[in-house]
Tab-separated table of C-alpha atoms in Angstrom:
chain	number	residue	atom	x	y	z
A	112	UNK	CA	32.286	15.194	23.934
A	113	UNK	CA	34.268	12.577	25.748
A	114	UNK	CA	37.467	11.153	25.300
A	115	UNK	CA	35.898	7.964	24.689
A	116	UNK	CA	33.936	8.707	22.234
A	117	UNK	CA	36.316	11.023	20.304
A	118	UNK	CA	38.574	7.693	20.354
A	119	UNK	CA	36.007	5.681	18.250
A	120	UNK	CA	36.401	5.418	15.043
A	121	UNK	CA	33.607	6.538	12.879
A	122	UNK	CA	32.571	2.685	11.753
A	123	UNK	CA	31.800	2.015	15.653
A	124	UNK	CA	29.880	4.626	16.266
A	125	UNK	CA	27.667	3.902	12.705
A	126	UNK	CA	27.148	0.404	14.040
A	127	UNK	CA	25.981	1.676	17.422
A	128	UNK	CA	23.597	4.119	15.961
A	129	UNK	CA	22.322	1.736	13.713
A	130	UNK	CA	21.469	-1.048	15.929
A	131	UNK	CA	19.796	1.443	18.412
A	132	UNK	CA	16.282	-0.422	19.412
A	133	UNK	CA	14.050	3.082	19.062
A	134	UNK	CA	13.502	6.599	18.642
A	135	UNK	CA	14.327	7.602	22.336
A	136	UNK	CA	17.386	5.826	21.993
A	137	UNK	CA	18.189	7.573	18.759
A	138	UNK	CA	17.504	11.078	20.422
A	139	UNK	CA	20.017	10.740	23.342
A	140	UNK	CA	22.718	9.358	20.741
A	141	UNK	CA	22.089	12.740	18.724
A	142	UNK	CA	22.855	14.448	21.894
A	143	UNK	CA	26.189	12.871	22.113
A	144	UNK	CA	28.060	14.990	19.736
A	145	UNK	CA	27.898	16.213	16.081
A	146	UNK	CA	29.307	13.237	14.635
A	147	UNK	CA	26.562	11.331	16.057
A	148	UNK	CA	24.012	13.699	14.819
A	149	UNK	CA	24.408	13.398	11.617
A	150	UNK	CA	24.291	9.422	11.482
A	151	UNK	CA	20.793	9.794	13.758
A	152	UNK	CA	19.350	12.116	11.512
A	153	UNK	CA	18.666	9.687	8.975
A	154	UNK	CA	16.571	7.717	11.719
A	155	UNK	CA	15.130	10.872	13.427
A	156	UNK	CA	13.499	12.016	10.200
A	157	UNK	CA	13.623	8.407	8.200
A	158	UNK	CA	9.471	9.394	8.289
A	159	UNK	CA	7.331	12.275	8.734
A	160	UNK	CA	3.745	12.260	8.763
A	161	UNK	CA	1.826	14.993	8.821
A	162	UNK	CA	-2.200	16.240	8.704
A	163	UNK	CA	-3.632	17.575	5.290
A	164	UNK	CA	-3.221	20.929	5.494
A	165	UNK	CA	-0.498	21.251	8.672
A	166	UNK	CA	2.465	21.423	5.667
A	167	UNK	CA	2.915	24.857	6.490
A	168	UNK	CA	3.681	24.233	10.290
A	169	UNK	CA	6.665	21.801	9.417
A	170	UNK	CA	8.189	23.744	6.316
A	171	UNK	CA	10.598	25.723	8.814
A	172	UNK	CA	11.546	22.774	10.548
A	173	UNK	CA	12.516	20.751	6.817
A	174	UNK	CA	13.697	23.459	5.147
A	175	UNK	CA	15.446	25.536	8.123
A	176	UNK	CA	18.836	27.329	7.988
A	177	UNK	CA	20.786	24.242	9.101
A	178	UNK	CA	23.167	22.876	6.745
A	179	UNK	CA	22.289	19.753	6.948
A	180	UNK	CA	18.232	20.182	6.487
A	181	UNK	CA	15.616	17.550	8.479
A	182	UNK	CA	13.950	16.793	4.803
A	183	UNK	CA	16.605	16.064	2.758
A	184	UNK	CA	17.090	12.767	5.197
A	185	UNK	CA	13.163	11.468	4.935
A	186	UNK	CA	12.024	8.785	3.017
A	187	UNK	CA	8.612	8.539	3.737
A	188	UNK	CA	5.697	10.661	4.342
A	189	UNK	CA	2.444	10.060	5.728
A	190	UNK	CA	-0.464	11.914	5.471
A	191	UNK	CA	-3.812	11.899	7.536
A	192	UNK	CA	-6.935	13.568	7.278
A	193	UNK	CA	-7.710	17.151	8.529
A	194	UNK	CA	-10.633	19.536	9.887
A	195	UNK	CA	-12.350	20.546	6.268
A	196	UNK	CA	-12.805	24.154	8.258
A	197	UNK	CA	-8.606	24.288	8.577
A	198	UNK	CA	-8.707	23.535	5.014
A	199	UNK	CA	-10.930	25.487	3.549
A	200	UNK	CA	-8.835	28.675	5.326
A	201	UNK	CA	-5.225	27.319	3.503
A	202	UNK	CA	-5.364	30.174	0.872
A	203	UNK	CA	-1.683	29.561	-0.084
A	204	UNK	CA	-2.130	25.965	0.005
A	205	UNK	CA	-0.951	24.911	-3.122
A	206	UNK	CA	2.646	26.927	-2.605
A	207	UNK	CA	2.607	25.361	0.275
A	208	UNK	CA	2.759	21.949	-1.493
A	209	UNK	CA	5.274	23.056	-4.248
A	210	UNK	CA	7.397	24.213	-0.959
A	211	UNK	CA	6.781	20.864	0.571
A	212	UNK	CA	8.502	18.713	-2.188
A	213	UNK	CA	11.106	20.907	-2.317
A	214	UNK	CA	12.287	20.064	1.002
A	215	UNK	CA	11.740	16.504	0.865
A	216	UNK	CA	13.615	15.320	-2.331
A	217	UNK	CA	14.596	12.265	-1.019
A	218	UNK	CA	10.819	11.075	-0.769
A	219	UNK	CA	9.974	7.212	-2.044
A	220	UNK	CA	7.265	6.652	-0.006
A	221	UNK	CA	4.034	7.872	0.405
A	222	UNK	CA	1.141	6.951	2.713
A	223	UNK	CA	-2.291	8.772	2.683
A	224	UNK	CA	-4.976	8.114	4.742
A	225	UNK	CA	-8.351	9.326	5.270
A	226	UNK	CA	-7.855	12.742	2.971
A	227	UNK	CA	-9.684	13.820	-0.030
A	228	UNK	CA	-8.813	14.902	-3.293
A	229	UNK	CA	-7.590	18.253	-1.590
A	230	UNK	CA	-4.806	16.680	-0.663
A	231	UNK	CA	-4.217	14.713	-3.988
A	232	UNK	CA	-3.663	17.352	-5.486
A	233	UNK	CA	-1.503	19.326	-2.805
A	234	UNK	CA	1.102	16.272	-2.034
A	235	UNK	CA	0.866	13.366	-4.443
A	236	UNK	CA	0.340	15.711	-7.614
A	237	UNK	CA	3.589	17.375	-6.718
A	238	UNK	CA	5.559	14.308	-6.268
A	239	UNK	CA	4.334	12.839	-9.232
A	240	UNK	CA	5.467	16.042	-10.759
A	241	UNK	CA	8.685	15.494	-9.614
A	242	UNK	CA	9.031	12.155	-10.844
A	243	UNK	CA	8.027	13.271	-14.031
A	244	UNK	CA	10.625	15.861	-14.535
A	245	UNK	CA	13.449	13.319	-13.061
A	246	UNK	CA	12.552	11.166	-15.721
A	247	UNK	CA	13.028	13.607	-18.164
A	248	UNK	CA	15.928	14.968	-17.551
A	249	UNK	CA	17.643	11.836	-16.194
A	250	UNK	CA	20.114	11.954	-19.173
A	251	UNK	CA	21.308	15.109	-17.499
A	252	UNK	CA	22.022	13.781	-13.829
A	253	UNK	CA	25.301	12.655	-13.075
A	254	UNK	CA	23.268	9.792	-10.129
A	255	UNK	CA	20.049	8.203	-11.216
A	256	UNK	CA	16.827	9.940	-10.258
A	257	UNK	CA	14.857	9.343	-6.885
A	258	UNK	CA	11.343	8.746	-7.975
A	259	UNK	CA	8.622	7.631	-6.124
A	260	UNK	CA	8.230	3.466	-5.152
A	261	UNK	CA	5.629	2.931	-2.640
A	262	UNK	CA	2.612	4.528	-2.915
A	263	UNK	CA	-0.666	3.473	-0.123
A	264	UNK	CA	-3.659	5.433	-0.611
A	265	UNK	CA	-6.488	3.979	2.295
A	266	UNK	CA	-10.191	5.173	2.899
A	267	UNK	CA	-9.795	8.366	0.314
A	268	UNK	CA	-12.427	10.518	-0.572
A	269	UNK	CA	-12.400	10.890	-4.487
A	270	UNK	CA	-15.264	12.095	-7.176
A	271	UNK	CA	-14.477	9.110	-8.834
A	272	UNK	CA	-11.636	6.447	-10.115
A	273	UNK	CA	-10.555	8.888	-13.030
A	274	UNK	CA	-8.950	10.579	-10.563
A	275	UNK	CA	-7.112	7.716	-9.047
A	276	UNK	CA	-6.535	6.160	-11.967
A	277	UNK	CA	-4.682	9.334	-13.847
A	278	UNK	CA	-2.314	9.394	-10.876
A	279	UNK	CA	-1.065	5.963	-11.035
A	280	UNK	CA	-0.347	6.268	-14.674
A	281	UNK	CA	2.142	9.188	-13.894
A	282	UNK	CA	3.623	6.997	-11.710
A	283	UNK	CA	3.371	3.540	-12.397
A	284	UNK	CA	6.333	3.205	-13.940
A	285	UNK	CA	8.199	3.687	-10.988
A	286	UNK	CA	6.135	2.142	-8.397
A	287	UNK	CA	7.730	-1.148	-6.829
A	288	UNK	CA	4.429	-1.177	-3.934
A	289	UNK	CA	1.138	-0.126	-4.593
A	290	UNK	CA	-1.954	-0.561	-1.650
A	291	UNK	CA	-5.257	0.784	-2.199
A	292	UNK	CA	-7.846	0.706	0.499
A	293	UNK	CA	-11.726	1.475	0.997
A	294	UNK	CA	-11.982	3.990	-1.688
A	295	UNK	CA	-14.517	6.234	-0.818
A	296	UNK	CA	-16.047	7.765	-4.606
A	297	UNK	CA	-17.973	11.189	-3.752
A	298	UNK	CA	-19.949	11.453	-7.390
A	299	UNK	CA	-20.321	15.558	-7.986
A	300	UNK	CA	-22.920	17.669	-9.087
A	301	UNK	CA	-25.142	16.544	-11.625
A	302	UNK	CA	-26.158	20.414	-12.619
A	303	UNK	CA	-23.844	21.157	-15.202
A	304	UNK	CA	-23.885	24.916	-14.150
A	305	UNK	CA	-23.776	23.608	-10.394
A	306	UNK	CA	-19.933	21.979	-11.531
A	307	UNK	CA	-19.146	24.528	-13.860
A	308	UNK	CA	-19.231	27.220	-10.632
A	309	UNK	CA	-17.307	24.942	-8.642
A	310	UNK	CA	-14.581	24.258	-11.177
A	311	UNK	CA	-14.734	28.443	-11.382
A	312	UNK	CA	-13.920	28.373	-7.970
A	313	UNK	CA	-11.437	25.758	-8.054
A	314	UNK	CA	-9.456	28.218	-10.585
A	315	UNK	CA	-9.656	30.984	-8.974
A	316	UNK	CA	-8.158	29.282	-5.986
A	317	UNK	CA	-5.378	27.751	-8.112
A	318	UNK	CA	-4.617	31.951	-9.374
A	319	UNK	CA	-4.828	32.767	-5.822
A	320	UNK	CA	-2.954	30.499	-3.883
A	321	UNK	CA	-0.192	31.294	-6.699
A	322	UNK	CA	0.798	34.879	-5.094
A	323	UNK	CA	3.159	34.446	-2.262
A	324	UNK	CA	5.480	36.947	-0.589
A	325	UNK	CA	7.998	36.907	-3.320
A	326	UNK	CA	6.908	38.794	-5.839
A	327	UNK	CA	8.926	37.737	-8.597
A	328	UNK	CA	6.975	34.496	-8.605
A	329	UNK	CA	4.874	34.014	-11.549
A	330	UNK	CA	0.878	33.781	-10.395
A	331	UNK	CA	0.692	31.335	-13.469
A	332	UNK	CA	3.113	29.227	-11.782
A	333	UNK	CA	0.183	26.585	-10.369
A	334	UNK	CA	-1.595	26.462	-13.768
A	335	UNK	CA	1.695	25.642	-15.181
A	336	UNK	CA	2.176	22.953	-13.135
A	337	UNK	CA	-0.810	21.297	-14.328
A	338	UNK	CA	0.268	21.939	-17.916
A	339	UNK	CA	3.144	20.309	-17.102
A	340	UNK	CA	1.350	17.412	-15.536
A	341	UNK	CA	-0.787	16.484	-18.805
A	342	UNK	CA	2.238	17.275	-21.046
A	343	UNK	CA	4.321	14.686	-18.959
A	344	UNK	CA	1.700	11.922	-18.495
A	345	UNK	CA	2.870	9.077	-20.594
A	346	UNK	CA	-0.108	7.204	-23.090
A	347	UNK	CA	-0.396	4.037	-20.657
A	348	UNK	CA	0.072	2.898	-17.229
A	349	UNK	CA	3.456	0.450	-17.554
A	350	UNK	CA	2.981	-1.407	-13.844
A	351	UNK	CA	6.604	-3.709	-14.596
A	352	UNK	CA	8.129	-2.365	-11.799
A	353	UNK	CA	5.458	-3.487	-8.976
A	354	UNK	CA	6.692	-6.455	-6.671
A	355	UNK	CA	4.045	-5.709	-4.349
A	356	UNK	CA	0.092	-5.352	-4.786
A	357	UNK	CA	-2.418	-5.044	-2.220
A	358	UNK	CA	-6.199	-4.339	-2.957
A	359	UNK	CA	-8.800	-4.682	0.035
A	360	UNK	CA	-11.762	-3.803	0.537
A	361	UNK	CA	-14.662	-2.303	-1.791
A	362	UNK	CA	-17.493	-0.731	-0.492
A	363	UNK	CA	-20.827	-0.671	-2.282
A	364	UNK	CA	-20.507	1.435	-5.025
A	365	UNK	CA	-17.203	1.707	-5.377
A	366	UNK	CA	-15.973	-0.611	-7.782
A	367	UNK	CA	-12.256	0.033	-8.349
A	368	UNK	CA	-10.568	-3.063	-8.382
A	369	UNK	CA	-11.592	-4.646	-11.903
A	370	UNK	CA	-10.516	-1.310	-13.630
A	371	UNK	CA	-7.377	-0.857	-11.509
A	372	UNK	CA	-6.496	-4.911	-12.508
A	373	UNK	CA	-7.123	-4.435	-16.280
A	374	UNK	CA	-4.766	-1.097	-16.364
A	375	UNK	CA	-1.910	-3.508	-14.200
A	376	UNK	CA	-2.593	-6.609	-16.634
A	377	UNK	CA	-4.419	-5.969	-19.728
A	378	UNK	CA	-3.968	-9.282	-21.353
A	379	UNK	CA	-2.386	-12.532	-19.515
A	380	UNK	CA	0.635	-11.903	-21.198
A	381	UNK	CA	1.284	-8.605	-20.244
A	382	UNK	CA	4.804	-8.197	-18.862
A	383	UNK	CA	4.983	-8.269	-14.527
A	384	UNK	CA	8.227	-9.547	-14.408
A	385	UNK	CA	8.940	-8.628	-10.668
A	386	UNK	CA	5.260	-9.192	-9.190
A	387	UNK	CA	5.790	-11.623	-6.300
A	388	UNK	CA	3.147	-10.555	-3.449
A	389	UNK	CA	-0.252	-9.803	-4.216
A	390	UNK	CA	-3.201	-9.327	-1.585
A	391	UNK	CA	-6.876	-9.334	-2.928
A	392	UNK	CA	-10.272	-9.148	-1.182
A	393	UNK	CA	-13.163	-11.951	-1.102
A	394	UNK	CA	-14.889	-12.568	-3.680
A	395	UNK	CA	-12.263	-11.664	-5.916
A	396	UNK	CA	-12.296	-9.232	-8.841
A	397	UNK	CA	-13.898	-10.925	-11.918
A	398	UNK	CA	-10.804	-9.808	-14.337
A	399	UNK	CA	-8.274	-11.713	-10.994
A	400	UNK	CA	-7.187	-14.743	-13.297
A	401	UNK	CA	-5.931	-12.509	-16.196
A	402	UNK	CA	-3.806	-10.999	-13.509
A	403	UNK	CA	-3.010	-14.655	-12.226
A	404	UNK	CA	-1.716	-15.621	-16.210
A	405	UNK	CA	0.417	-13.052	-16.527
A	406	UNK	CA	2.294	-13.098	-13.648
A	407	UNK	CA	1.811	-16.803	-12.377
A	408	UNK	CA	5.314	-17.404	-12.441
A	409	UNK	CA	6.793	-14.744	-10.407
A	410	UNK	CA	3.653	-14.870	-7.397
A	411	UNK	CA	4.577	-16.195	-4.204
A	412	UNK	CA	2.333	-14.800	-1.539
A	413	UNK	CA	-1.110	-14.314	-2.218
A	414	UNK	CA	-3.286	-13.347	0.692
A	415	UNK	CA	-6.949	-12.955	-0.047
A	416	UNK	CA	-8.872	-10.072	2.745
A	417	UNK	CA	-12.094	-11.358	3.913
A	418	UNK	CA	-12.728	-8.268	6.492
A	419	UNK	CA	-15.575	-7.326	4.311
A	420	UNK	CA	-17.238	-9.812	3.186
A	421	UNK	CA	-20.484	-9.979	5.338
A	422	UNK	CA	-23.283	-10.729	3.210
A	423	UNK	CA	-23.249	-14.173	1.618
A	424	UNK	CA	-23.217	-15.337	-2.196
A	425	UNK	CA	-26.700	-16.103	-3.305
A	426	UNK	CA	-26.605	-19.937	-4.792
A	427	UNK	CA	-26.623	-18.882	-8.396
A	428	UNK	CA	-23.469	-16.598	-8.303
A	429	UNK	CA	-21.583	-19.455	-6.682
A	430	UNK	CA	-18.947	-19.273	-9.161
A	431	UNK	CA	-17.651	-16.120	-7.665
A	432	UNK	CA	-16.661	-17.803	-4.179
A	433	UNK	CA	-14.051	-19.950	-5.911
A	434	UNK	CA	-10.337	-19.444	-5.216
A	435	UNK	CA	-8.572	-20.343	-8.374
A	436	UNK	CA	-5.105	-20.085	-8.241
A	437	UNK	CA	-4.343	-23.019	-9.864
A	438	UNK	CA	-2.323	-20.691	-12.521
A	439	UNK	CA	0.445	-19.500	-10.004
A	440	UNK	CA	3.333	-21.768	-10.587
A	441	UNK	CA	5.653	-20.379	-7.958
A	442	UNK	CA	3.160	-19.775	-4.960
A	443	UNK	CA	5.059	-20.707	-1.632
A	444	UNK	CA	2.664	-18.915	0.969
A	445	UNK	CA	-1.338	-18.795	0.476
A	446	UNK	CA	-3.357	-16.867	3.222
A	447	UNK	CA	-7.308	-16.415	3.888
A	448	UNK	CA	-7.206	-13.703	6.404
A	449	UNK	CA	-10.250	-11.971	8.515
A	450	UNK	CA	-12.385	-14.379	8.351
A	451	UNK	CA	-15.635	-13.206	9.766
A	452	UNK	CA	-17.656	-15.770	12.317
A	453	UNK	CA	-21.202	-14.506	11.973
A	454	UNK	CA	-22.950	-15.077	9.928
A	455	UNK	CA	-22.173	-18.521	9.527
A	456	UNK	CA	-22.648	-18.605	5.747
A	457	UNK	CA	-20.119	-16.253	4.780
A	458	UNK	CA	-17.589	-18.180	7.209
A	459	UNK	CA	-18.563	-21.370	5.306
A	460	UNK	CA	-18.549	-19.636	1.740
A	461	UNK	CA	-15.299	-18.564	2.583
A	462	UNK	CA	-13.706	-21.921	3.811
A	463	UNK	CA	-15.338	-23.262	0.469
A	464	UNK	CA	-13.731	-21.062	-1.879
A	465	UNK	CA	-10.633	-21.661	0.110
A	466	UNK	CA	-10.813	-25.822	-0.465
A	467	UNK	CA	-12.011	-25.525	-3.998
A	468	UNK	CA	-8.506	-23.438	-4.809
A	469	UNK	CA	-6.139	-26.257	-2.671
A	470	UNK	CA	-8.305	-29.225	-4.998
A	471	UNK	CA	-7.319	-27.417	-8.562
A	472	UNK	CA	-3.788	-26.625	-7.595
A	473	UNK	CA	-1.564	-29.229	-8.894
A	474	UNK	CA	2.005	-27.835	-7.965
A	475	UNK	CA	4.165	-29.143	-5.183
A	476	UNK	CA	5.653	-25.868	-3.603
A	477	UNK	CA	3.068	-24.302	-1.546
A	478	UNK	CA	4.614	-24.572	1.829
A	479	UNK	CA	1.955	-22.571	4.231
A	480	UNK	CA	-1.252	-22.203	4.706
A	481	UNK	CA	-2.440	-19.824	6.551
A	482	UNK	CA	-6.508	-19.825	7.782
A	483	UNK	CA	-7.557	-16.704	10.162
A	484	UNK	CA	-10.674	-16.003	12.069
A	485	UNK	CA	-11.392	-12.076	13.692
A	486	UNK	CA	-12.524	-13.250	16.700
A	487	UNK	CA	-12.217	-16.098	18.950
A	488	UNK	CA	-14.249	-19.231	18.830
A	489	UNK	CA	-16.063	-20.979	21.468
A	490	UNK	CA	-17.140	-23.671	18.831
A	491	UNK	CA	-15.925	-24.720	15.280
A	492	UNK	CA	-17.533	-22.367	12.252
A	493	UNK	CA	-17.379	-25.210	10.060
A	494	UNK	CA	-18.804	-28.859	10.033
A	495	UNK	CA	-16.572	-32.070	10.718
A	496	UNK	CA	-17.112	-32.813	7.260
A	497	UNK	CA	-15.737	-29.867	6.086
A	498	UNK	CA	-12.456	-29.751	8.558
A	499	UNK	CA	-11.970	-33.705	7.370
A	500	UNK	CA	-12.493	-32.451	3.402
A	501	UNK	CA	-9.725	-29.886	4.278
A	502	UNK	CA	-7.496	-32.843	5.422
A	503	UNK	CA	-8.176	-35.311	2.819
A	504	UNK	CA	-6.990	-32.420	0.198
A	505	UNK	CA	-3.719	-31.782	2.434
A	506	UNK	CA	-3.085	-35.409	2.399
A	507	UNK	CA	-2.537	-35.345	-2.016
A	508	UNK	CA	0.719	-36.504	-3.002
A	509	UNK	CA	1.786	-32.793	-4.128
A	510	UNK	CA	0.926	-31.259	-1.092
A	511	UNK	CA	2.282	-34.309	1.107
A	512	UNK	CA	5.935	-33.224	-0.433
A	513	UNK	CA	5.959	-29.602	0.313
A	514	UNK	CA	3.560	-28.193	2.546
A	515	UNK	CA	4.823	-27.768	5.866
A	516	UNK	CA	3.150	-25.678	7.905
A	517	UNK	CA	-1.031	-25.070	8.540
A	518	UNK	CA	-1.262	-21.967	10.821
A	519	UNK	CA	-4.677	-21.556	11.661
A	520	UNK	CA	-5.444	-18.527	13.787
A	521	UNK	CA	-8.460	-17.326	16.578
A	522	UNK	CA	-9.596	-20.966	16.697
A	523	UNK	CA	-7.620	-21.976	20.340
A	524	UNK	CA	-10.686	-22.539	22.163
A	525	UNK	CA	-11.559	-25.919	19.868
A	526	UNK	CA	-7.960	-26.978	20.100
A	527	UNK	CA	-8.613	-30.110	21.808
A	528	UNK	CA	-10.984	-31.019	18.977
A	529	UNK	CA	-8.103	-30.929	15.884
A	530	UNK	CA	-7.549	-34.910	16.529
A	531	UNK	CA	-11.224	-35.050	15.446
A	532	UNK	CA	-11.228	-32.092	12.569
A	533	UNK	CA	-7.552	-33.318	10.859
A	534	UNK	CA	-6.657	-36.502	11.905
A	535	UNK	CA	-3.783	-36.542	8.915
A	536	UNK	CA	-2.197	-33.057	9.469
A	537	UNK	CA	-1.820	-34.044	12.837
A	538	UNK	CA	0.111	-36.950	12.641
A	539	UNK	CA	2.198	-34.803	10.166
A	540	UNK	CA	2.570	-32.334	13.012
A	541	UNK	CA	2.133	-29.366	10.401
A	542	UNK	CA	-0.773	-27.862	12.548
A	543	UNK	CA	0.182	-24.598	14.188
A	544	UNK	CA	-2.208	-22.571	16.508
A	545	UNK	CA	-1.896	-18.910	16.714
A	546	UNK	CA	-3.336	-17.352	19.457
């Protein structure tokens, strides 16, 4: 170490580390000297992602000999999908997983995408169990619990949305983010003595998976852990926690949202105190304006996903096209995002939905809007009439007074035509192109 640095004090060299620009630059500061090892280390390892079933890889470097261990300064893990073959072959799997959430007690953040309910039950389950037994013995710590906040679950493969759903009630609670993507519902066996061998086999993996090379480990201890699990679960999911929601994308088949939205907001005065970002899909969930009641006054961003939307609305189910949000009192920022082109008639449902919410709402703080297409445009997706509607509604009083900003994105190639489309907002100068 040089003389230099040995001369800093230790408040100089925290504000150097922490305004490094990236992880290479983070690296050679670690190599500096021990001092500035430690403060990199809670870069280095900030987040670790991982494939399903790859745990056992890692484990030496999280849990090593060091005294100072690579785990206990990660925040967030990730986890990605894996060959089913490499799976199938992890016979101590789930000690694997207990082993895994021992070394990363620091964990609030978990991502998962692409896995199956293998690794549900392998990762999550044993951070959930965690959480559980925090809470529970939280009158005993002398410093309040870590417990798990942000929880992202995108294009998993599940039997069905019991099993989705009995994992955010564990943890609901506690969550402060919660995004749930393209689930993927895989229905089982309809042979009752078909599923009855498979949940056999599931058991006898749970037994087996249980003996590792200690033996003074209890081979119940995996079963136990499920006990545990059900004895812990509390009666209801209590979502008063969340600040952030984000639901996108159903597939055909997999209906989740309407039953994941009634277990957040029962009634529209169920308590979401700290709600203030929500992201839906197009159309949106039938049981949406319950959701909108109870938390209307805390919502300030609401982006609605319109990625897969690709087959229009018949003309007697116009209703569901709407976009009322007429009950959010506090909204600031609204977004219609991925917007697709062709066919034309889902592009014009869309930008009809999206006028029909700006005509009902009647409060003068909205201050963006925010319009995006997926793909460039060589011509306008919408009629004049329908760009000069849009204007007439930005030109009401309540909207005059606040809105300042209409960001309109993957539309550059008719720029020269806005004079023509919204005459009004561009006198205002509130137009704003995005490239």
């Amino acid at each position: 170490m040089s003389r230099f640095t040995k001369s800093l004090p230790i408040e100089i060299v925290e504000k150097i580390i922490d305004n490094a620009p990236d992880g290479q630059t983070f690296i050679a500061c670690s190599l500096v000297c021990k001092e500035w090892l430690f403060r990199c280390r809670f870069y280095l390892f900030q987040r670790i992602s991982l494939r399903a079933g790859d745990a056992g890889d890692v484990l030496p470097f999280l849990s090593g000999p060091t005294q100072y261990k690579a785990g206990a300064f990660t925040h967030s893990l990730i986890v990605t999908e894996s060959n089913p073959e490499l799976l199938s072959n992890q016979k101590n799997s789930r000690e694997t997983g207990r082993k895994l959430v021992s070394a990363l007690p620091n964990v609030r953040e978990i991502q998962m995408f692409g896995v199956t309910e293998w690794a549900l039950e392998r990762y999550l389950d044993g951070f959930i169990l965690r959480d559980l037994r925090n809470r529970e013995n939280k009158g005993n710590e002398a410093r309040d619990p870590v417990l798990l906040e942000d929880l992202t679950l995108s294009d998993v493969k599940v039997e069905d949305w019991k099993a989705v759903q009995e994992r955010l009630t564990r943890c609901s609670d506690s969550l402060k983010c919660l995004r749930i993507s393209s689930l993927h519902f895989i229905a089982g066996s309809a042979d009752p003595s078909i599923r009855e061998k498979q949940a056999t086999e599931r058991l006898q993996e749970t037994l087996d998976s249980a003996i590792t090379d200690e033996p003074h480990k209890s081979n119940r201890q995996p079963v136990d852990d499920f006990v545990e699990l059900e004895r812990l679960t509390p009666s209801q999911a209590s979502f008063t926690n969340i600040e952030r929601l984000a639901l996108e994308g159903e597939h055909g088949g997999s209906r989740f949202a309407n039953s994941l939205l009634q277990e957040i907001a029962p009634t529209p005065t169920s308590p979401l105190p700290k709600l203030t970002v929500l992201e839906l899909f197009f159309p949106l969930p039938s049981h949406t304006q319950v959701l909108f009641c109870a938390a209307g006054a805390t919502i300030n961003e609401l982006t609605i996903h319109c990625s897969t939307f690709v087959t229009a609305v018949d003309a007697s189910n116009q209703s569901r096209v709407k976009m009322d949000f007429r009950h959010l009192k506090a909204l600031t920022r609204f977004s219609v995002v991925g917007v697709r082109v062709f066919p034309s008639a889902t592009a014009s449902q869309v930008f009809g939905g999206f006028l029909s919410g700006l005509k009902s709402y009647m409060y003068s703080k909205l201050k963006i809007l925010h319009l995006s297409y997926k793909a460039g445009l060589g011509q306008s997706p919408h009629t004049i009439d329908q760009w000069n509607e849009l204007d007439e509604v930005l030109s009401s009083p309540h909207l005059t007074t606040s809105l300042q900003s209409l960001e309109l994105n993957g539309i550059m190639s008719i720029a020269s035509q806005m004079s023509r489309y919204l005459p009004n907002a561009r006198e205002r100068r509130i137009i704003r192109l995005i490239s």
